[in-house]
Amino acid sequence: MMIDADQTHGRSSYAGFRATIKAVGTGPRGSRSLSFDEARDAMRALLAGEVSDAQAGAFLIAMRTKGEEPEELAGLAQGLRDAARSREPVRPGAVACAGAYDGVADSPQLSLAAAVVAAAAGAPCVVHCGERIGPKYGTSPADVMAALGGPARPSLDASRRMLAESGVAVVHSGEAIEGWDHLARIRDEVGLRGPIHSAEKLVDHLGAERFVVGYAHQPYGPRIVGALRRLRAEGSLAVRGIEGSDVPRPARPQASGLDGIDMPQQLNLRLPSGAAAPAESAAISRAVLEGEEDGASATAVVLGAMLRLRVAGLCDSVEAGIAAAREAIATRSALTTLERLLAASA
């Protein structure tokens, strides 16, 4: 529902999307949070191109300045879900996995590897991302898949096939959500992160009802978990991961949303820096899955896989999830899953 016209004393009059901008953009004393329905409708209008680029940019900046409440974040995510062509379930119990869509710029991109290990251990995973976007313009899971021999922008049919045949899918939001590409270009021109950077991580692609979502800044953990509860997710974990990804740092892993997620800190482990390029991330990912890398990157992948198994309800402790992930690598089940993923992506 679009915000009604706002008639105030004097000459000010706001209607339609201008009223939405006014609601969130009049400063600390005058702004207010949007309701779930208002946020949902705002996202619908943005995706449908019913607002000018200037209005879209103003809204994004205003929301960035105000900050999103869980109810608003859930409404924005629902607007994205409404526009998605990718919500039909493919595998029961699938876990949607997403970190920051602007990728990683220094550390290796390990999200795809963590999902592959989790799938090999029994938890189907849907990894989603989009075109490179600011402010980091980092490496995405799709970039890693392309460097491993798959497509950088898989079609929805390919994504469905991947999940059905390997237990892992990479979904590109530009293929899945009408209007996402145009809005991404506006976001890129704005330059700053905004509410969509968080909301797009909460879409239930391919029918996933459980979520492992990465974030970078501490206040966003409770917001993400609260928004997913409002969206009635069956289970959710918010991970303060590597550069905002959905894979924990082995030195200081943090995750919230379920009881019993107390991961061991390994302060001596440091991820390689300057290894974010797709080719390097792909090489490290393959080395982990082949059991040839057993340092910080392998530990991060195992922890990430454990979180996916935990939210899927396939392990009742951190220790059991770590053991299952390590077994999937040791038995080469994870490597077989990767090969099936790449074959299905063609």
Tab-separated table of C-alpha atoms in Angstrom:
chain	number	residue	atom	x	y	z
A	1	MET	CA	0.000	0.000	0.000
A	2	MET	CA	1.477	3.300	-1.065
A	3	ILE	CA	1.573	5.985	1.599
A	4	ASP	CA	-1.374	8.339	1.260
A	5	ALA	CA	-1.045	12.003	0.427
A	6	ASP	CA	0.265	14.065	3.318
A	7	GLN	CA	-1.326	17.489	3.562
A	8	THR	CA	0.435	19.745	6.049
A	9	HIS	CA	-0.018	23.368	7.006
A	10	GLY	CA	1.377	25.724	4.403
A	11	ARG	CA	2.299	24.668	0.903
A	12	SER	CA	3.849	21.229	1.530
A	13	SER	CA	2.046	18.313	-0.074
A	14	TYR	CA	3.385	14.782	-0.536
A	15	ALA	CA	1.754	11.868	-2.273
A	16	GLY	CA	2.783	8.518	-3.693
A	17	PHE	CA	6.465	7.723	-3.513
A	18	ARG	CA	7.283	11.302	-2.480
A	19	ALA	CA	5.387	10.589	0.737
A	20	THR	CA	7.455	7.445	1.259
A	21	ILE	CA	10.666	9.456	0.884
A	22	LYS	CA	9.332	12.062	3.326
A	23	ALA	CA	8.467	9.385	5.881
A	24	VAL	CA	12.034	8.083	6.057
A	25	GLY	CA	14.014	11.132	4.989
A	26	THR	CA	13.110	14.093	7.186
A	27	GLY	CA	15.892	13.688	9.704
A	28	PRO	CA	16.266	12.242	13.206
A	29	ARG	CA	13.247	14.060	14.634
A	30	GLY	CA	10.855	13.825	11.715
A	31	SER	CA	11.539	10.429	10.140
A	32	ARG	CA	9.710	7.258	11.046
A	33	SER	CA	10.051	3.599	10.215
A	34	LEU	CA	7.917	2.084	7.476
A	35	SER	CA	5.435	-0.647	8.221
A	36	PHE	CA	5.929	-4.069	6.650
A	37	ASP	CA	3.333	-3.286	3.976
A	38	GLU	CA	4.762	0.165	3.244
A	39	ALA	CA	8.269	-1.254	2.826
A	40	ARG	CA	6.956	-4.064	0.641
A	41	ASP	CA	5.113	-1.597	-1.560
A	42	ALA	CA	8.156	0.668	-1.791
A	43	MET	CA	10.234	-2.227	-3.062
A	44	ARG	CA	7.547	-3.202	-5.535
A	45	ALA	CA	7.542	0.338	-6.948
A	46	LEU	CA	11.347	0.412	-7.165
A	47	LEU	CA	11.524	-2.891	-9.050
A	48	ALA	CA	8.638	-2.004	-11.344
A	49	GLY	CA	10.292	1.259	-12.406
A	50	GLU	CA	7.331	3.266	-11.147
A	51	VAL	CA	9.651	5.854	-9.551
A	52	SER	CA	12.283	8.041	-11.145
A	53	ASP	CA	15.957	7.246	-10.707
A	54	ALA	CA	16.255	10.401	-8.591
A	55	GLN	CA	13.462	9.226	-6.275
A	56	ALA	CA	15.003	5.764	-6.026
A	57	GLY	CA	18.374	7.262	-5.090
A	58	ALA	CA	16.793	9.596	-2.543
A	59	PHE	CA	14.965	6.690	-0.903
A	60	LEU	CA	18.118	4.565	-0.716
A	61	ILE	CA	20.138	7.378	0.868
A	62	ALA	CA	17.345	8.238	3.307
A	63	MET	CA	17.041	4.625	4.425
A	64	ARG	CA	20.823	4.353	4.732
A	65	THR	CA	20.844	7.412	6.994
A	66	LYS	CA	17.867	6.328	9.082
A	67	GLY	CA	18.778	2.644	9.330
A	68	GLU	CA	16.407	-0.274	8.765
A	69	GLU	CA	14.292	-1.860	11.455
A	70	PRO	CA	13.582	-5.616	11.205
A	71	GLU	CA	9.981	-4.931	10.140
A	72	GLU	CA	11.146	-2.691	7.298
A	73	LEU	CA	13.843	-5.129	6.252
A	74	ALA	CA	11.280	-7.937	6.159
A	75	GLY	CA	8.905	-5.826	4.066
A	76	LEU	CA	11.623	-4.936	1.580
A	77	ALA	CA	12.627	-8.594	1.347
A	78	GLN	CA	9.004	-9.582	0.771
A	79	GLY	CA	8.831	-7.088	-2.085
A	80	LEU	CA	11.846	-8.809	-3.657
A	81	ARG	CA	10.254	-12.200	-3.076
A	82	ASP	CA	7.044	-11.047	-4.742
A	83	ALA	CA	9.009	-10.138	-7.880
A	84	ALA	CA	11.120	-13.307	-7.907
A	85	ARG	CA	10.558	-15.951	-10.564
A	86	SER	CA	12.651	-18.433	-8.595
A	87	ARG	CA	10.568	-19.464	-5.580
A	88	GLU	CA	9.222	-22.823	-6.691
A	89	PRO	CA	10.703	-25.517	-4.398
A	90	VAL	CA	13.184	-27.970	-5.903
A	91	ARG	CA	14.683	-29.831	-2.917
A	92	PRO	CA	13.021	-30.131	0.533
A	93	GLY	CA	14.926	-28.549	3.393
A	94	ALA	CA	17.115	-26.324	1.200
A	95	VAL	CA	19.177	-23.643	2.924
A	96	ALA	CA	19.459	-20.220	1.255
A	97	CYS	CA	22.987	-18.848	1.656
A	98	ALA	CA	24.104	-15.313	0.921
A	99	GLY	CA	26.729	-12.861	2.004
A	100	ALA	CA	27.269	-9.296	0.909
A	101	TYR	CA	26.429	-9.013	-2.781
A	102	ASP	CA	29.406	-6.702	-3.285
A	103	GLY	CA	31.595	-9.734	-2.643
A	104	VAL	CA	35.004	-10.067	-1.029
A	105	ALA	CA	37.909	-7.893	-2.077
A	106	ASP	CA	40.896	-9.263	-0.142
A	107	SER	CA	40.177	-12.693	1.350
A	108	PRO	CA	39.309	-15.816	-0.657
A	109	GLN	CA	35.633	-16.190	-1.622
A	110	LEU	CA	34.663	-19.457	0.102
A	111	SER	CA	30.863	-19.382	0.126
A	112	LEU	CA	30.469	-21.838	-2.739
A	113	ALA	CA	32.929	-24.278	-1.167
A	114	ALA	CA	31.070	-24.187	2.170
A	115	ALA	CA	27.766	-24.872	0.412
A	116	VAL	CA	29.268	-27.780	-1.549
A	117	VAL	CA	30.600	-29.401	1.632
A	118	ALA	CA	27.255	-28.923	3.401
A	119	ALA	CA	25.378	-30.437	0.463
A	120	ALA	CA	27.751	-33.409	0.407
A	121	ALA	CA	26.923	-33.914	4.096
A	122	GLY	CA	23.168	-33.812	3.421
A	123	ALA	CA	22.041	-30.158	3.465
A	124	PRO	CA	20.905	-28.842	0.038
A	125	CYS	CA	22.120	-25.262	-0.413
A	126	VAL	CA	21.011	-22.376	-2.622
A	127	VAL	CA	23.781	-19.791	-2.987
A	128	HIS	CA	22.620	-16.484	-4.441
A	129	CYS	CA	24.370	-13.337	-5.611
A	130	GLY	CA	24.320	-10.885	-8.526
A	131	GLU	CA	26.462	-8.798	-10.850
A	132	ARG	CA	29.471	-7.100	-9.332
A	133	ILE	CA	28.291	-4.097	-7.381
A	134	GLY	CA	29.807	-1.430	-5.158
A	135	PRO	CA	31.135	-0.373	-2.901
A	136	LYS	CA	33.629	-3.282	-2.926
A	137	TYR	CA	33.127	-4.738	-6.441
A	138	GLY	CA	34.465	-7.937	-4.963
A	139	THR	CA	34.391	-11.563	-6.040
A	140	SER	CA	31.032	-13.354	-5.793
A	141	PRO	CA	30.255	-17.085	-5.552
A	142	ALA	CA	29.151	-16.953	-9.211
A	143	ASP	CA	32.585	-15.580	-10.153
A	144	VAL	CA	34.173	-18.555	-8.389
A	145	MET	CA	31.865	-20.995	-10.160
A	146	ALA	CA	32.800	-19.424	-13.498
A	147	ALA	CA	36.499	-19.790	-12.678
A	148	LEU	CA	35.836	-23.465	-11.914
A	149	GLY	CA	34.243	-23.942	-15.341
A	150	GLY	CA	30.580	-23.071	-14.805
A	151	PRO	CA	28.539	-20.047	-15.923
A	152	ALA	CA	28.993	-16.634	-14.302
A	153	ARG	CA	25.306	-15.855	-14.755
A	154	PRO	CA	23.336	-19.111	-14.760
A	155	SER	CA	19.815	-19.176	-16.109
A	156	LEU	CA	17.022	-20.131	-13.736
A	157	ASP	CA	16.660	-23.457	-15.514
A	158	ALA	CA	20.350	-24.129	-14.908
A	159	SER	CA	19.991	-23.157	-11.246
A	160	ARG	CA	17.067	-25.538	-10.792
A	161	ARG	CA	19.010	-28.304	-12.525
A	162	MET	CA	22.042	-27.743	-10.301
A	163	LEU	CA	19.996	-28.105	-7.135
A	164	ALA	CA	18.107	-31.150	-8.370
A	165	GLU	CA	21.206	-33.014	-9.560
A	166	SER	CA	23.932	-31.958	-7.114
A	167	GLY	CA	22.208	-30.520	-4.042
A	168	VAL	CA	23.806	-27.102	-4.651
A	169	ALA	CA	22.587	-24.218	-6.799
A	170	VAL	CA	23.919	-20.787	-7.647
A	171	VAL	CA	21.118	-18.318	-8.352
A	172	HIS	CA	21.801	-14.971	-10.024
A	173	SER	CA	19.350	-12.335	-8.813
A	174	GLY	CA	19.443	-10.576	-12.170
A	175	GLU	CA	17.970	-13.722	-13.719
A	176	ALA	CA	15.602	-14.385	-10.838
A	177	ILE	CA	14.086	-10.991	-9.956
A	178	GLU	CA	12.428	-8.707	-12.490
A	179	GLY	CA	13.869	-5.207	-12.164
A	180	TRP	CA	16.893	-6.201	-10.057
A	181	ASP	CA	19.463	-5.289	-12.728
A	182	HIS	CA	18.079	-1.781	-13.273
A	183	LEU	CA	17.897	-1.116	-9.555
A	184	ALA	CA	21.436	-2.473	-9.113
A	185	ARG	CA	22.684	0.150	-11.592
A	186	ILE	CA	21.039	2.907	-9.540
A	187	ARG	CA	22.548	1.500	-6.352
A	188	ASP	CA	25.926	1.447	-8.043
A	189	GLU	CA	25.593	5.129	-8.934
A	190	VAL	CA	24.645	5.954	-5.326
A	191	GLY	CA	27.791	4.146	-4.238
A	192	LEU	CA	26.869	3.503	-0.603
A	193	ARG	CA	25.351	0.377	0.847
A	194	GLY	CA	21.635	0.712	1.449
A	195	PRO	CA	18.646	-1.320	2.562
A	196	ILE	CA	18.614	-3.586	-0.499
A	197	HIS	CA	22.123	-4.792	0.319
A	198	SER	CA	20.549	-6.476	3.347
A	199	ALA	CA	17.081	-7.306	2.002
A	200	GLU	CA	18.296	-9.172	-1.095
A	201	LYS	CA	20.031	-11.718	1.125
A	202	LEU	CA	16.645	-12.796	2.565
A	203	VAL	CA	14.958	-14.024	-0.629
A	204	ASP	CA	13.735	-17.642	-0.563
A	205	HIS	CA	15.104	-18.705	-3.948
A	206	LEU	CA	14.134	-22.223	-5.124
A	207	GLY	CA	11.805	-22.607	-2.154
A	208	ALA	CA	14.468	-22.444	0.561
A	209	GLU	CA	12.924	-21.905	4.001
A	210	ARG	CA	16.113	-21.910	6.079
A	211	PHE	CA	18.805	-19.246	5.889
A	212	VAL	CA	22.480	-18.613	6.576
A	213	VAL	CA	23.086	-14.914	5.981
A	214	GLY	CA	26.330	-12.971	6.288
A	215	TYR	CA	26.767	-9.452	7.590
A	216	ALA	CA	29.687	-7.140	8.363
A	217	HIS	CA	28.537	-4.683	11.039
A	218	GLN	CA	27.346	-5.817	14.459
A	219	PRO	CA	23.908	-4.093	14.517
A	220	TYR	CA	22.782	-6.068	11.475
A	221	GLY	CA	22.872	-9.486	13.125
A	222	PRO	CA	19.729	-8.960	15.260
A	223	ARG	CA	18.014	-7.078	12.414
A	224	ILE	CA	18.526	-9.951	9.980
A	225	VAL	CA	17.369	-12.580	12.457
A	226	GLY	CA	14.350	-10.445	13.386
A	227	ALA	CA	13.422	-9.906	9.751
A	228	LEU	CA	13.642	-13.619	8.968
A	229	ARG	CA	11.447	-14.414	11.949
A	230	ARG	CA	8.907	-11.913	10.633
A	231	LEU	CA	9.105	-13.738	7.289
A	232	ARG	CA	8.448	-17.028	9.131
A	233	ALA	CA	11.691	-18.721	8.179
A	234	GLU	CA	11.937	-22.258	9.535
A	235	GLY	CA	15.440	-21.507	10.778
A	236	SER	CA	18.000	-18.761	10.377
A	237	LEU	CA	21.554	-17.895	11.292
A	238	ALA	CA	23.245	-14.528	10.893
A	239	VAL	CA	27.008	-14.842	10.456
A	240	ARG	CA	29.487	-12.050	10.992
A	241	GLY	CA	31.604	-13.500	8.258
A	242	ILE	CA	34.628	-12.854	6.088
A	243	GLU	CA	34.133	-9.351	4.623
A	244	GLY	CA	30.396	-9.693	5.233
A	245	SER	CA	30.193	-13.134	3.620
A	246	ASP	CA	28.295	-16.124	5.030
A	247	VAL	CA	31.502	-17.955	6.007
A	248	PRO	CA	32.957	-17.329	9.497
A	249	ARG	CA	36.474	-16.137	10.136
A	250	PRO	CA	38.318	-18.995	11.832
A	251	ALA	CA	40.081	-16.642	14.246
A	252	ARG	CA	36.903	-15.086	15.689
A	253	PRO	CA	33.813	-16.864	14.337
A	254	GLN	CA	30.458	-15.319	15.261
A	255	ALA	CA	26.910	-16.431	14.494
A	256	SER	CA	23.526	-15.823	16.085
A	257	GLY	CA	19.978	-17.029	15.633
A	258	LEU	CA	20.069	-20.538	17.114
A	259	ASP	CA	21.049	-21.813	20.542
A	260	GLY	CA	24.305	-23.687	20.900
A	261	ILE	CA	26.335	-21.874	18.231
A	262	ASP	CA	29.541	-21.362	20.189
A	263	MET	CA	32.342	-21.902	17.711
A	264	PRO	CA	35.953	-22.428	18.772
A	265	GLN	CA	38.269	-19.476	18.183
A	266	GLN	CA	41.556	-20.286	16.480
A	267	LEU	CA	43.477	-17.056	16.823
A	268	ASN	CA	46.562	-18.459	15.102
A	269	LEU	CA	44.713	-18.975	11.819
A	270	ARG	CA	44.785	-16.136	9.314
A	271	LEU	CA	43.223	-16.255	5.868
A	272	PRO	CA	45.531	-15.423	2.961
A	273	SER	CA	45.251	-11.778	1.952
A	274	GLY	CA	45.137	-10.626	-1.647
A	275	ALA	CA	43.503	-13.926	-2.649
A	276	ALA	CA	40.015	-12.741	-3.569
A	277	ALA	CA	40.349	-12.874	-7.363
A	278	PRO	CA	38.065	-15.490	-8.934
A	279	ALA	CA	40.921	-17.701	-10.155
A	280	GLU	CA	42.664	-17.682	-6.778
A	281	SER	CA	39.432	-18.243	-4.844
A	282	ALA	CA	38.550	-21.113	-7.179
A	283	ALA	CA	41.970	-22.711	-6.755
A	284	ILE	CA	41.753	-22.465	-2.963
A	285	SER	CA	38.195	-23.818	-2.978
A	286	ARG	CA	39.183	-26.822	-5.082
A	287	ALA	CA	42.235	-27.467	-2.893
A	288	VAL	CA	39.999	-27.499	0.190
A	289	LEU	CA	37.503	-29.869	-1.409
A	290	GLU	CA	40.318	-32.161	-2.557
A	291	GLY	CA	41.712	-32.257	0.985
A	292	GLU	CA	44.962	-30.615	-0.069
A	293	GLU	CA	44.434	-27.431	1.993
A	294	ASP	CA	44.035	-27.867	5.741
A	295	GLY	CA	44.802	-24.399	7.058
A	296	ALA	CA	42.710	-21.292	7.666
A	297	SER	CA	40.718	-21.555	4.425
A	298	ALA	CA	39.762	-25.174	5.089
A	299	THR	CA	38.770	-24.315	8.657
A	300	ALA	CA	36.570	-21.472	7.427
A	301	VAL	CA	34.876	-23.754	4.877
A	302	VAL	CA	34.257	-26.447	7.516
A	303	LEU	CA	32.767	-23.892	9.925
A	304	GLY	CA	30.567	-22.504	7.155
A	305	ALA	CA	29.365	-25.979	6.215
A	306	MET	CA	28.675	-26.764	9.878
A	307	LEU	CA	26.404	-23.715	10.157
A	308	ARG	CA	24.430	-24.869	7.130
A	309	LEU	CA	24.070	-28.352	8.590
A	310	ARG	CA	23.047	-26.844	11.923
A	311	VAL	CA	20.302	-24.633	10.485
A	312	ALA	CA	19.103	-27.567	8.384
A	313	GLY	CA	18.642	-29.578	11.578
A	314	LEU	CA	21.148	-32.255	10.555
A	315	CYS	CA	23.448	-31.933	13.560
A	316	ASP	CA	22.729	-31.132	17.181
A	317	SER	CA	26.093	-29.635	18.093
A	318	VAL	CA	28.954	-27.634	16.630
A	319	GLU	CA	31.276	-30.603	17.106
A	320	ALA	CA	28.977	-32.992	15.238
A	321	GLY	CA	28.601	-30.547	12.350
A	322	ILE	CA	32.355	-30.031	12.080
A	323	ALA	CA	32.906	-33.787	12.057
A	324	ALA	CA	30.303	-34.294	9.317
A	325	ALA	CA	31.856	-31.548	7.177
A	326	ARG	CA	35.360	-32.952	7.579
A	327	GLU	CA	34.122	-36.434	6.679
A	328	ALA	CA	32.509	-35.090	3.475
A	329	ILE	CA	35.909	-33.741	2.454
A	330	ALA	CA	37.912	-36.783	3.567
A	331	THR	CA	35.695	-39.220	1.667
A	332	ARG	CA	35.831	-36.995	-1.450
A	333	SER	CA	32.050	-36.694	-1.357
A	334	ALA	CA	32.437	-32.907	-1.447
A	335	LEU	CA	34.625	-33.087	-4.550
A	336	THR	CA	32.074	-35.351	-6.243
A	337	THR	CA	29.341	-32.841	-5.366
A	338	LEU	CA	31.357	-30.050	-6.980
A	339	GLU	CA	31.777	-32.051	-10.178
A	340	ARG	CA	28.034	-32.773	-10.301
A	341	LEU	CA	27.320	-29.090	-9.758
A	342	LEU	CA	29.541	-28.055	-12.643
A	343	ALA	CA	28.111	-30.731	-14.931
A	344	ALA	CA	24.546	-29.666	-14.124
A	345	SER	CA	25.354	-25.979	-14.648
A	346	ALA	CA	26.191	-26.434	-18.331
